[in-house]
Coordinates of C-alpha atoms in Angstrom, one line a residue:
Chain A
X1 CA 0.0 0.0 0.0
X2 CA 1.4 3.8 -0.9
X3 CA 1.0 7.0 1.0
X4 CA 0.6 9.3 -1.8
X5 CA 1.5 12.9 -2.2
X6 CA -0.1 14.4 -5.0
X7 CA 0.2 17.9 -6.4
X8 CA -2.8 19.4 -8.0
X9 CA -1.6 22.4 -9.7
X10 CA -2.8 26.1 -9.3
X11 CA -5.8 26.6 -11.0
X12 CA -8.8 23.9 -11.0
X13 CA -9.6 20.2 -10.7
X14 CA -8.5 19.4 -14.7
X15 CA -4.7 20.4 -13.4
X16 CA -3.8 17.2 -12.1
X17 CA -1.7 14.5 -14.1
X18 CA -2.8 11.6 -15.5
X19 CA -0.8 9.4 -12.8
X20 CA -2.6 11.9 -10.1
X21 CA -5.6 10.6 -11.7
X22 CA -5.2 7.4 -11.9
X23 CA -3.7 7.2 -7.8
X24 CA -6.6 9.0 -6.5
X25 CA -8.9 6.6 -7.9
X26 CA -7.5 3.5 -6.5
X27 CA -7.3 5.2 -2.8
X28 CA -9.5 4.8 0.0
X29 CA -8.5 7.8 1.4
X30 CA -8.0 11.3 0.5
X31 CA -6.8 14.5 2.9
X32 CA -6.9 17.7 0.8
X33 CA -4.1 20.1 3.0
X34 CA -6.0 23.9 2.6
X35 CA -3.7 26.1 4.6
X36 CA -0.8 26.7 2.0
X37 CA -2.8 27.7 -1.2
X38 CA -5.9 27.7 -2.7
X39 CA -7.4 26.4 -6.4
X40 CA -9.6 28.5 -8.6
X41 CA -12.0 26.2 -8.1
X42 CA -14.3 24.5 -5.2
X43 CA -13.2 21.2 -3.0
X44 CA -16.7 19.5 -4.6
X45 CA -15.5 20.3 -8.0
X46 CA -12.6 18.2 -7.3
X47 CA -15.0 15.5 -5.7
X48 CA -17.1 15.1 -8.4
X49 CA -14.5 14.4 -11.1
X50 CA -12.6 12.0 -8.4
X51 CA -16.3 10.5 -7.8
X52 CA -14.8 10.1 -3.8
X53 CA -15.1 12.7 -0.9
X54 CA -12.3 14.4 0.4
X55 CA -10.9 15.3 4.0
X56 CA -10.0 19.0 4.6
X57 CA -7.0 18.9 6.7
X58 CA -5.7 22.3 8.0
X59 CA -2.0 23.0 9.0
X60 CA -2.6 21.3 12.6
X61 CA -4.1 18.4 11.8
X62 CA -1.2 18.1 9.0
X63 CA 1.2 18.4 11.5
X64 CA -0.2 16.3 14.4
X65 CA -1.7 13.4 12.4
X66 CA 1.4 12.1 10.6
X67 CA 1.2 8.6 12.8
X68 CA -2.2 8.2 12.1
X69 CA -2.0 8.7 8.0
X70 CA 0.9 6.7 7.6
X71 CA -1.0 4.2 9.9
X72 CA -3.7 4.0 7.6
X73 CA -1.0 4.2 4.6
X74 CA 0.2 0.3 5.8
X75 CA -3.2 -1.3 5.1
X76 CA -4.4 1.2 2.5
X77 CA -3.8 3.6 -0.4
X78 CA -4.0 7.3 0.8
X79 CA -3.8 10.7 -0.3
X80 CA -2.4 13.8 0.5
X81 CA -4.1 16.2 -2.4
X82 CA -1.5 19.4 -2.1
X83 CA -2.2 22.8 -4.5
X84 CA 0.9 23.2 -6.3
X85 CA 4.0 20.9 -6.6
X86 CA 3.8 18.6 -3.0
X87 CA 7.2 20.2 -2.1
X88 CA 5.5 23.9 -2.2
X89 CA 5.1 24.0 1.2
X90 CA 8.0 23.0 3.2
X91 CA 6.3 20.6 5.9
X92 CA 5.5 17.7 3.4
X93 CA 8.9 16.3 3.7
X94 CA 8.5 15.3 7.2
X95 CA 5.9 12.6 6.0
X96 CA 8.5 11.0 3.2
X97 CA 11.3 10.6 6.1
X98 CA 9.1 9.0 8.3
X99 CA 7.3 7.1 5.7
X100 CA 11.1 5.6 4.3
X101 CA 12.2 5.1 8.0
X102 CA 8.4 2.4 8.9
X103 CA 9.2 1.3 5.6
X104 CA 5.7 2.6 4.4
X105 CA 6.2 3.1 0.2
X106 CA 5.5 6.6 -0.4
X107 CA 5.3 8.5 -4.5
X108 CA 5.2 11.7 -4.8
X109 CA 3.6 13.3 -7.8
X110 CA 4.5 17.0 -9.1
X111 CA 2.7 19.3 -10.6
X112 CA 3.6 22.8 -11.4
X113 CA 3.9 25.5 -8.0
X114 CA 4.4 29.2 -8.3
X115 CA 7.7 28.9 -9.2
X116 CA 6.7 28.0 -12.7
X117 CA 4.4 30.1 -12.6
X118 CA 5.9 33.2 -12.7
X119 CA 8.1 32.0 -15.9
X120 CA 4.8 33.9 -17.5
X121 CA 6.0 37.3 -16.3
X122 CA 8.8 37.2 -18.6
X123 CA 11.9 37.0 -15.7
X124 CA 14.3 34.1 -16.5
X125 CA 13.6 31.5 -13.9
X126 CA 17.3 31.0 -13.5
X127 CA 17.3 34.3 -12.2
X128 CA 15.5 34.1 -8.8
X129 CA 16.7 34.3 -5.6
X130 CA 15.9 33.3 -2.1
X131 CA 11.7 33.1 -2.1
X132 CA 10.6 34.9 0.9
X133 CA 7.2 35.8 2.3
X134 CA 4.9 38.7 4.0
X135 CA 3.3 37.1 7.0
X136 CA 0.2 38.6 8.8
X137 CA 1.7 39.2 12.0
X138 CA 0.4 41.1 14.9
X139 CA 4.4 41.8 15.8
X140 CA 5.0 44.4 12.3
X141 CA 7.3 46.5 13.3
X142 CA 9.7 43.6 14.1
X143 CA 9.5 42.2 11.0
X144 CA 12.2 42.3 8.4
X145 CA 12.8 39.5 6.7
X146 CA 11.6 40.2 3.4
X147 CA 13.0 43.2 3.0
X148 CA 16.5 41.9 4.0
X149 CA 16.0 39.0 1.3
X150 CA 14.7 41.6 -1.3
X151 CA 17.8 43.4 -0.4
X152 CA 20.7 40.4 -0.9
X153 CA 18.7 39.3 -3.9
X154 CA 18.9 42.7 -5.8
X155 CA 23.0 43.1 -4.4
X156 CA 23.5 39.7 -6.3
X157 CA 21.3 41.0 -8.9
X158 CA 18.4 38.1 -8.5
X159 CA 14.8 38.9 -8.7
X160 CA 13.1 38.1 -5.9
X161 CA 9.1 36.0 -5.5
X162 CA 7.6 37.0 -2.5
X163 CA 4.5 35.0 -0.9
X164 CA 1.9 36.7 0.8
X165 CA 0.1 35.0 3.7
X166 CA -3.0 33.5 3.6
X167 CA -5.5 31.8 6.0
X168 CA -8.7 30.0 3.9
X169 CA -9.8 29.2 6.8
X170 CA -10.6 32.5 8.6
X171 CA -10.8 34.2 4.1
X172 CA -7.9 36.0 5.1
X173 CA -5.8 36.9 1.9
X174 CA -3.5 39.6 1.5
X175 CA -3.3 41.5 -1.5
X176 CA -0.6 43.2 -3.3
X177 CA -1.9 46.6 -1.8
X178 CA -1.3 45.4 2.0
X179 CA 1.9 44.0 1.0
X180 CA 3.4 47.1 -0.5
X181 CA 2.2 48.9 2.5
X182 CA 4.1 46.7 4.7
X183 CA 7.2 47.2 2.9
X184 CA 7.1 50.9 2.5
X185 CA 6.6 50.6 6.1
X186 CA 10.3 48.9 6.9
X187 CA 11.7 51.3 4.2
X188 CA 10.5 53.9 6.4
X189 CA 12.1 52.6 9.0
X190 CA 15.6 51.3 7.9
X191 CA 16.1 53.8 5.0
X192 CA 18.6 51.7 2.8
X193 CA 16.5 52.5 -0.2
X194 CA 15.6 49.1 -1.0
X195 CA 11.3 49.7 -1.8
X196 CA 10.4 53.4 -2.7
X197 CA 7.8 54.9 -4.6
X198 CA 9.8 54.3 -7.6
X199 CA 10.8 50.9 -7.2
X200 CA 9.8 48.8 -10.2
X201 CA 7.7 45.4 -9.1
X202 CA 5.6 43.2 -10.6
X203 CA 2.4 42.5 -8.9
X204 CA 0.6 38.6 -10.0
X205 CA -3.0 37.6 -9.2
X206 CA -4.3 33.7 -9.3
X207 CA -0.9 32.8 -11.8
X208 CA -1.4 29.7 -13.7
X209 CA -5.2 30.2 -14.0
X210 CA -7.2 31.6 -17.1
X211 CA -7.9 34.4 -15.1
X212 CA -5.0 35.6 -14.2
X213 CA -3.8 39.5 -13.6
X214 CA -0.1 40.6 -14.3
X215 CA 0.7 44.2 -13.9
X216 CA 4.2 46.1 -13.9
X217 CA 5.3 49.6 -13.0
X218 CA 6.3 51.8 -9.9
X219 CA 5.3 51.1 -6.2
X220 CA 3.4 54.7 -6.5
X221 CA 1.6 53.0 -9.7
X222 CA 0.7 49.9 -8.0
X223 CA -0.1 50.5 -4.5
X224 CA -3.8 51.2 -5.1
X225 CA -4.5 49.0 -7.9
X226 CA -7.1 45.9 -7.4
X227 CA -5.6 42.3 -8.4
X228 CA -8.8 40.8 -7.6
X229 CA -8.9 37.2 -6.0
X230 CA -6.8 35.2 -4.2
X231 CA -4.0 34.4 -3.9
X232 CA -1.7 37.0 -5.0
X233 CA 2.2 37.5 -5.1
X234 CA 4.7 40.3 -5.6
X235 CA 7.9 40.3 -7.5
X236 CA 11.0 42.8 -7.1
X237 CA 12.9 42.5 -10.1
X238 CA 16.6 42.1 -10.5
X239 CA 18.5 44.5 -13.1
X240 CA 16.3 43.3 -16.4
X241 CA 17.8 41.8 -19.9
X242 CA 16.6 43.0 -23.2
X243 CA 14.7 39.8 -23.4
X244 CA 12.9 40.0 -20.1
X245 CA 12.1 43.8 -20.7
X246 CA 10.9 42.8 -23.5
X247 CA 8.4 40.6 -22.3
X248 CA 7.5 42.6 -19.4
X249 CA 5.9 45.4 -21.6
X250 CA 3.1 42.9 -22.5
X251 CA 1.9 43.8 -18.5
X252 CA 2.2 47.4 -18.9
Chain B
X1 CA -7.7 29.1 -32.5
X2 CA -4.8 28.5 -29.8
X3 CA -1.0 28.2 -29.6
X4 CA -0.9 25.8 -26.5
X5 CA 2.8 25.8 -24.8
X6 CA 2.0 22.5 -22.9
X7 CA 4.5 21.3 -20.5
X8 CA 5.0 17.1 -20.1
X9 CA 6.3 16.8 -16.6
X10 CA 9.2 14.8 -16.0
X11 CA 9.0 11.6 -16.4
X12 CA 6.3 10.1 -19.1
X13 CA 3.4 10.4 -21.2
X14 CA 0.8 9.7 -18.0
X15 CA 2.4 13.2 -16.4
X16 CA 0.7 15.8 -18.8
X17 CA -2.6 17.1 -17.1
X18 CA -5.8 16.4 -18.3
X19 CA -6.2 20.1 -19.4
X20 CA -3.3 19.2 -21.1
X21 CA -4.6 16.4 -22.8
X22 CA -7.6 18.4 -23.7
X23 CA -5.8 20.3 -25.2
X24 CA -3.8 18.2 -27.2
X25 CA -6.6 16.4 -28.4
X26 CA -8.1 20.0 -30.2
X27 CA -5.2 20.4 -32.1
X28 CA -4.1 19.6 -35.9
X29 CA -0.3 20.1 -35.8
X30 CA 1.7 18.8 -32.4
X31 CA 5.6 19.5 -32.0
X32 CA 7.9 18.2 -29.1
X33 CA 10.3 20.7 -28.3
X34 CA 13.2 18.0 -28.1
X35 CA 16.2 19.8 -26.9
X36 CA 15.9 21.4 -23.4
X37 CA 15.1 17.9 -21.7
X38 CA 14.2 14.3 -22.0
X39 CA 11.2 12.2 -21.0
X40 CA 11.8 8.5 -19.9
X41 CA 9.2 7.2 -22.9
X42 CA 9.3 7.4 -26.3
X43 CA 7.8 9.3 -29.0
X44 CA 6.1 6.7 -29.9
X45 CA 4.6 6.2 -25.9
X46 CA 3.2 9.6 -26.4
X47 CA 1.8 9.4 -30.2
X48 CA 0.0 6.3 -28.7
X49 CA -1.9 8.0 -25.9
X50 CA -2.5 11.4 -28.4
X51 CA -3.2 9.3 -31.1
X52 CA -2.0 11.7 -33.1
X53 CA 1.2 12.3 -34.7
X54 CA 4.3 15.2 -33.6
X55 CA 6.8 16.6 -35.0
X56 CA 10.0 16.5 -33.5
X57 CA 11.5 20.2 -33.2
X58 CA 14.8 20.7 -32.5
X59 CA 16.4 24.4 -31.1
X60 CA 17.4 26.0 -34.5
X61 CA 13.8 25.0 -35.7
X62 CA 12.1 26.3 -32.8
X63 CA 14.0 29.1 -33.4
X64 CA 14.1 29.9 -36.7
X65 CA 10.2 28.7 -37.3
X66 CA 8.4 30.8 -35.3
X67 CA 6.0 32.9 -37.9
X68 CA 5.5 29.8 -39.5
X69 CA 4.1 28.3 -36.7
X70 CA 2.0 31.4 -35.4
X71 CA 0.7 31.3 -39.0
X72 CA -0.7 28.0 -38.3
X73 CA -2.0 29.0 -35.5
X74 CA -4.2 31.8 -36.6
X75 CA -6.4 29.1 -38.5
X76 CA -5.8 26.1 -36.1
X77 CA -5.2 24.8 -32.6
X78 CA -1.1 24.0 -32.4
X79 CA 0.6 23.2 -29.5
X80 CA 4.2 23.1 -28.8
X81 CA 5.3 19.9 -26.7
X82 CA 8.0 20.8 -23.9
X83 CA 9.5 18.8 -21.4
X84 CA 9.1 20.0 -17.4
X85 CA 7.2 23.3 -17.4
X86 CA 6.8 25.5 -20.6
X87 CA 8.8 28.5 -19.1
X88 CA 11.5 25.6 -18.3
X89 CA 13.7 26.7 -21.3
X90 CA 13.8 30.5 -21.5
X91 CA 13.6 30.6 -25.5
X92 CA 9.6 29.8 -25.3
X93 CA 8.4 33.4 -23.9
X94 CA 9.2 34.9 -27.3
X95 CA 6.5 33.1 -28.5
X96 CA 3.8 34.9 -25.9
X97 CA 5.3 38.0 -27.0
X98 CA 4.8 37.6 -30.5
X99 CA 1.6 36.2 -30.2
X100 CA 0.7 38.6 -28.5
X101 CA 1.5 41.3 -30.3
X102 CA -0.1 39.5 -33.8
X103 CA -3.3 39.1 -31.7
X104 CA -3.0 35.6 -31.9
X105 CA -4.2 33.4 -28.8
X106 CA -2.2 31.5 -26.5
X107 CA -2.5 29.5 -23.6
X108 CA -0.1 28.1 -21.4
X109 CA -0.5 24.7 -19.4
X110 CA 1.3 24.4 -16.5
X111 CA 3.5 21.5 -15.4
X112 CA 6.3 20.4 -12.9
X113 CA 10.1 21.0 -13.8
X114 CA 13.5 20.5 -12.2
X115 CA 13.0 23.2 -9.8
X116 CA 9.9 21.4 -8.1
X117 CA 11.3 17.8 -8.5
X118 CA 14.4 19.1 -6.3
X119 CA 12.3 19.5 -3.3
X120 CA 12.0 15.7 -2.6
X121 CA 16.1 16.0 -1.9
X122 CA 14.7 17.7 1.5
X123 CA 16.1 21.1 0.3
X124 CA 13.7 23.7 0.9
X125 CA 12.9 24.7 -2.0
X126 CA 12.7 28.7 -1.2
X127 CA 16.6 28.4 -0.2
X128 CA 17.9 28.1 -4.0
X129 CA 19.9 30.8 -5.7
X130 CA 20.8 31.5 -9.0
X131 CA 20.3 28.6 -11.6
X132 CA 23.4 27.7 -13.7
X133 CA 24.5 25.1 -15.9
X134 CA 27.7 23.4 -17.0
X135 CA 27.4 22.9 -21.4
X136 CA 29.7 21.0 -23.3
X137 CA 32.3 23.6 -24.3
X138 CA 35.3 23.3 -26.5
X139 CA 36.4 26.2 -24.4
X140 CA 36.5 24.8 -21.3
X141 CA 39.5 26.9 -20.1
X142 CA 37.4 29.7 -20.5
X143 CA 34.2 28.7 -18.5
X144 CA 34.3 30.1 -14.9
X145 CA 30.1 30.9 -14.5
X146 CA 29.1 27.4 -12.7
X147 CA 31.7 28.1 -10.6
X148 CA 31.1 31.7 -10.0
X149 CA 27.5 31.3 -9.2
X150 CA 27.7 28.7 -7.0
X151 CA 30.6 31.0 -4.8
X152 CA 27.7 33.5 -5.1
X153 CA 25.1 31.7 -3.9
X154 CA 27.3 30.3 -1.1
X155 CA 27.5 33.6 0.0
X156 CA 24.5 34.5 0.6
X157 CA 23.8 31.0 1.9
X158 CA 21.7 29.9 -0.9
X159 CA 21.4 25.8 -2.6
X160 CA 23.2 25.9 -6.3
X161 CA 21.2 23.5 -8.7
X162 CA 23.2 23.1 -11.7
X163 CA 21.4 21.7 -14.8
X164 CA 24.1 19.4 -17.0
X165 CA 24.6 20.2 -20.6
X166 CA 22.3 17.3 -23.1
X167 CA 22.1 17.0 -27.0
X168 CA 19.6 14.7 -27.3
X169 CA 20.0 14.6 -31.2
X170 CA 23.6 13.4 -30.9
X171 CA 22.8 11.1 -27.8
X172 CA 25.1 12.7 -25.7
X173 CA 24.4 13.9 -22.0
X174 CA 26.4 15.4 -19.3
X175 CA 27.1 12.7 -16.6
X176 CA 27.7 14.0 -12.8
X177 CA 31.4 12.6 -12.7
X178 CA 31.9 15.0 -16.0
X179 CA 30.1 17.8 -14.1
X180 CA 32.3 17.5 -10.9
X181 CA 35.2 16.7 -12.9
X182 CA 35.0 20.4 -14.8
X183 CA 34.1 21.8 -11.6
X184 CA 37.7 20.4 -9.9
X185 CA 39.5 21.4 -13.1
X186 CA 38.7 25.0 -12.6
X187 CA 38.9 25.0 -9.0
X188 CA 42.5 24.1 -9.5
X189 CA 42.9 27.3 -11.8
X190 CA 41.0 29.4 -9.2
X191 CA 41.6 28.0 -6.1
X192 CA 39.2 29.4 -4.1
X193 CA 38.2 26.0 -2.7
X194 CA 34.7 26.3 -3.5
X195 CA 34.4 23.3 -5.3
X196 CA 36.9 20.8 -3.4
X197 CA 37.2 16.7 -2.8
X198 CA 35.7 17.5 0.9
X199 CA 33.1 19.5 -0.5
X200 CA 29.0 18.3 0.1
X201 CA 27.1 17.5 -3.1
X202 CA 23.8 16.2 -3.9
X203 CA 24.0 13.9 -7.3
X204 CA 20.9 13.3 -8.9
X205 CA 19.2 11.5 -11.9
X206 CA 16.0 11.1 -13.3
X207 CA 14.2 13.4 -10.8
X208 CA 10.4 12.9 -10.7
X209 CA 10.5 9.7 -12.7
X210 CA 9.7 6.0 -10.1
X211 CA 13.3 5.0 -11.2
X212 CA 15.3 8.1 -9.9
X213 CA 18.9 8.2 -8.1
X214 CA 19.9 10.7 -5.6
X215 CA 23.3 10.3 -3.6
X216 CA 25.2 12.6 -1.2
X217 CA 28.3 13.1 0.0
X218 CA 31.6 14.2 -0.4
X219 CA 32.7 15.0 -3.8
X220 CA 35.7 12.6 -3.1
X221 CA 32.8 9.7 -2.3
X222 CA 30.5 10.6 -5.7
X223 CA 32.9 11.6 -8.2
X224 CA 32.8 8.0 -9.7
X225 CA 29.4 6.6 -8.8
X226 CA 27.8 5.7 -11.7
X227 CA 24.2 7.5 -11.7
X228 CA 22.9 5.6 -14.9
X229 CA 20.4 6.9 -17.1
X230 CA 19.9 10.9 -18.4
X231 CA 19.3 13.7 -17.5
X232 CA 21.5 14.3 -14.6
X233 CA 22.0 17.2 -12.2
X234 CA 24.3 18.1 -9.5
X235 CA 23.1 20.6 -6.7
X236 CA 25.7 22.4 -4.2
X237 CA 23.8 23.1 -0.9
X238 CA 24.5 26.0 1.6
X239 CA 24.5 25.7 5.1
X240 CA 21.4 23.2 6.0
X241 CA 19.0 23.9 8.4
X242 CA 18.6 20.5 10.3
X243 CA 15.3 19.6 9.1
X244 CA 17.2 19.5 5.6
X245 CA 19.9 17.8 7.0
X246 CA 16.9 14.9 8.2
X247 CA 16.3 14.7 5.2
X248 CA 19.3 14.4 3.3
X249 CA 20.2 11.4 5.2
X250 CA 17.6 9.2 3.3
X251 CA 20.1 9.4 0.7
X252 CA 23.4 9.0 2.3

């Protein structure tokens, strides 16, 4: 019997693979994880093309409940359905080192994540730097870690993906507009010129989706514009080529 | 009509999404962009799940052939074939921007490349720098950039995944012992010892296909392990955080 990872992609129930396909149908058990991401589309979309219901399981339960899935993983084919590539979000590996240590098979199957995604903007994806992330934190003005990875990015002249938090659970999302905010705010405070009003970004909305929203310009340009849905991310971009400017103009 | 960019995935003709396969189903002409990566299937494995024919397209063709194929695509659905994820290869974005600006449609489906299928080494994946490649060179006294970037990325205490040079047309692909044996060769002109015998790599191959091979350890302990089958790729990790180190052991 397998313990299954499977990722489902970032826009709707038709982004999974074949092989996802195929190992969803022949488990007995399926844990969608919801804290990390979300789809463009609802968990009984997904339910009625698997014809089988589906377990929300939220970051706790992910965390806490390893035992019992792999438990059920020696008797039975289960699932963990993950939006994105499985190794999106950083906890997942936990379950494979575990698994391989009880000698409980495990297969992982990928899917695209957001760092495909963004290939769409134009940027090279060689190019990217350390990924780092806006949380929602209660603690603001302690927090700068984004702008410090913003900052080594651009000195080694790598564009930088920043995530911004979400929580499905309570519909919390941030949005581009928050995000900018929240930097401007640690510019204000540590003055090293790293976001200004005239810093160029590039701000993304539901990537990977038919729906999706790209738009490029200056932090003053941006700040008040409405991306829409969730989820969205930002992008500081590294010095540009000619082919990557290029490309960019089409979000203009 | 539509000019689909459809990524594969990584391993075979079961890895495309169904999306994907919608896709491909609607269309009259099908190339396979056969130069960035391989799949472990044939042509053939994929013709027989299409039923349909493609055409294989090699770089000067998808180069030199792109009017000719937005042509097409004004008057029929095409898509363009590409191992890992479409924005895998950085030559494919010209194609949005032309389409673009022709008014001509294009959609992009989504799908897992290298930099997902790394994550199941238990390297977090938002940790990697810059992306760099060793090619086959007849210059090799010249090259210095693998090398560079992976001092870089050191620096900043960032993973290096290097992506080995292939030619699928002539049947040749870079092997790890080649990588790590350029690597020494101008570590000894540069001595900076950031490539040395003592130094920790991760050697993989096949990544995200059932039959892959990763190995870690001391360049001294990989240089001459034989890591079979194509493509190959070496990664250089950065100071691990011990969850990464966990993980890493499942592969010592």
């Amino acid at each position: 019997m397998t313990l299954y990872l499977i990722g489902l992609g970032l826009n709707d129930e038709k982004d999974i693979s074949l092989k996802g396909l195929e190992a969803v149908k022949s488990c007995t058990k399926l844990y969608l994880e919801n804290y990390t991401s979300i789809l463009q589309c609802s968990k009984e979309q997904l339910e009625e093309l698997y014809n089988k219901s589906i377990t929300l399981a939220n970051r706790e339960w992910i965390e806490n409940s390893s035992q019992q899935i792999l438990n059920l993983a020696k008797e039975n084919n289960v699932a963990i359905l993950i939006v994105g590539d499985p190794f999106s979000a950083t906890t997942h590996i936990n379950y494979i080192v575990e698994a391989k240590k009880q000698n409980i098979q495990v297969e992982i199957i990928h899917n695209t994540s957001i760092l495909n995604a963004v290939g769409i903007t134009g940027l090279q994806l060689y190019k990217f730097g350390k990924t780092t992330s806006i949380p929602f934190t209660d603690d603001q003005a302690q927090l700068e870690t984004p702008y410090n990875v913003i900052k080594e990015n651009k000195k080694a002249n790598l564009h930088t993906l920043i995530l911004l938090d979400l929580k499905p659970e309570e519909n919390r999302f941030m949005t581009i507009n928050e995000a900018i905010k929240t930097l401007l705010k640690i510019e204000q405070k540590k003055k090293e010129k790293i976001v200004t009003e005239n810093t160029k970004i590039i701000g993304t909305a539901r990537l990977g989706s038919n729906n999706q929203t790209i738009r490029t310009g200056t932090v003053q340009k941006l700040k008040d514009i409405d991306f829409g849905k969730p989820p969205h991310c930002l992008i500081l971009p590294a010095k540009l080529h000619f082919m990557e400017q290029d490309a960019l103009e089409l979000w203009e």
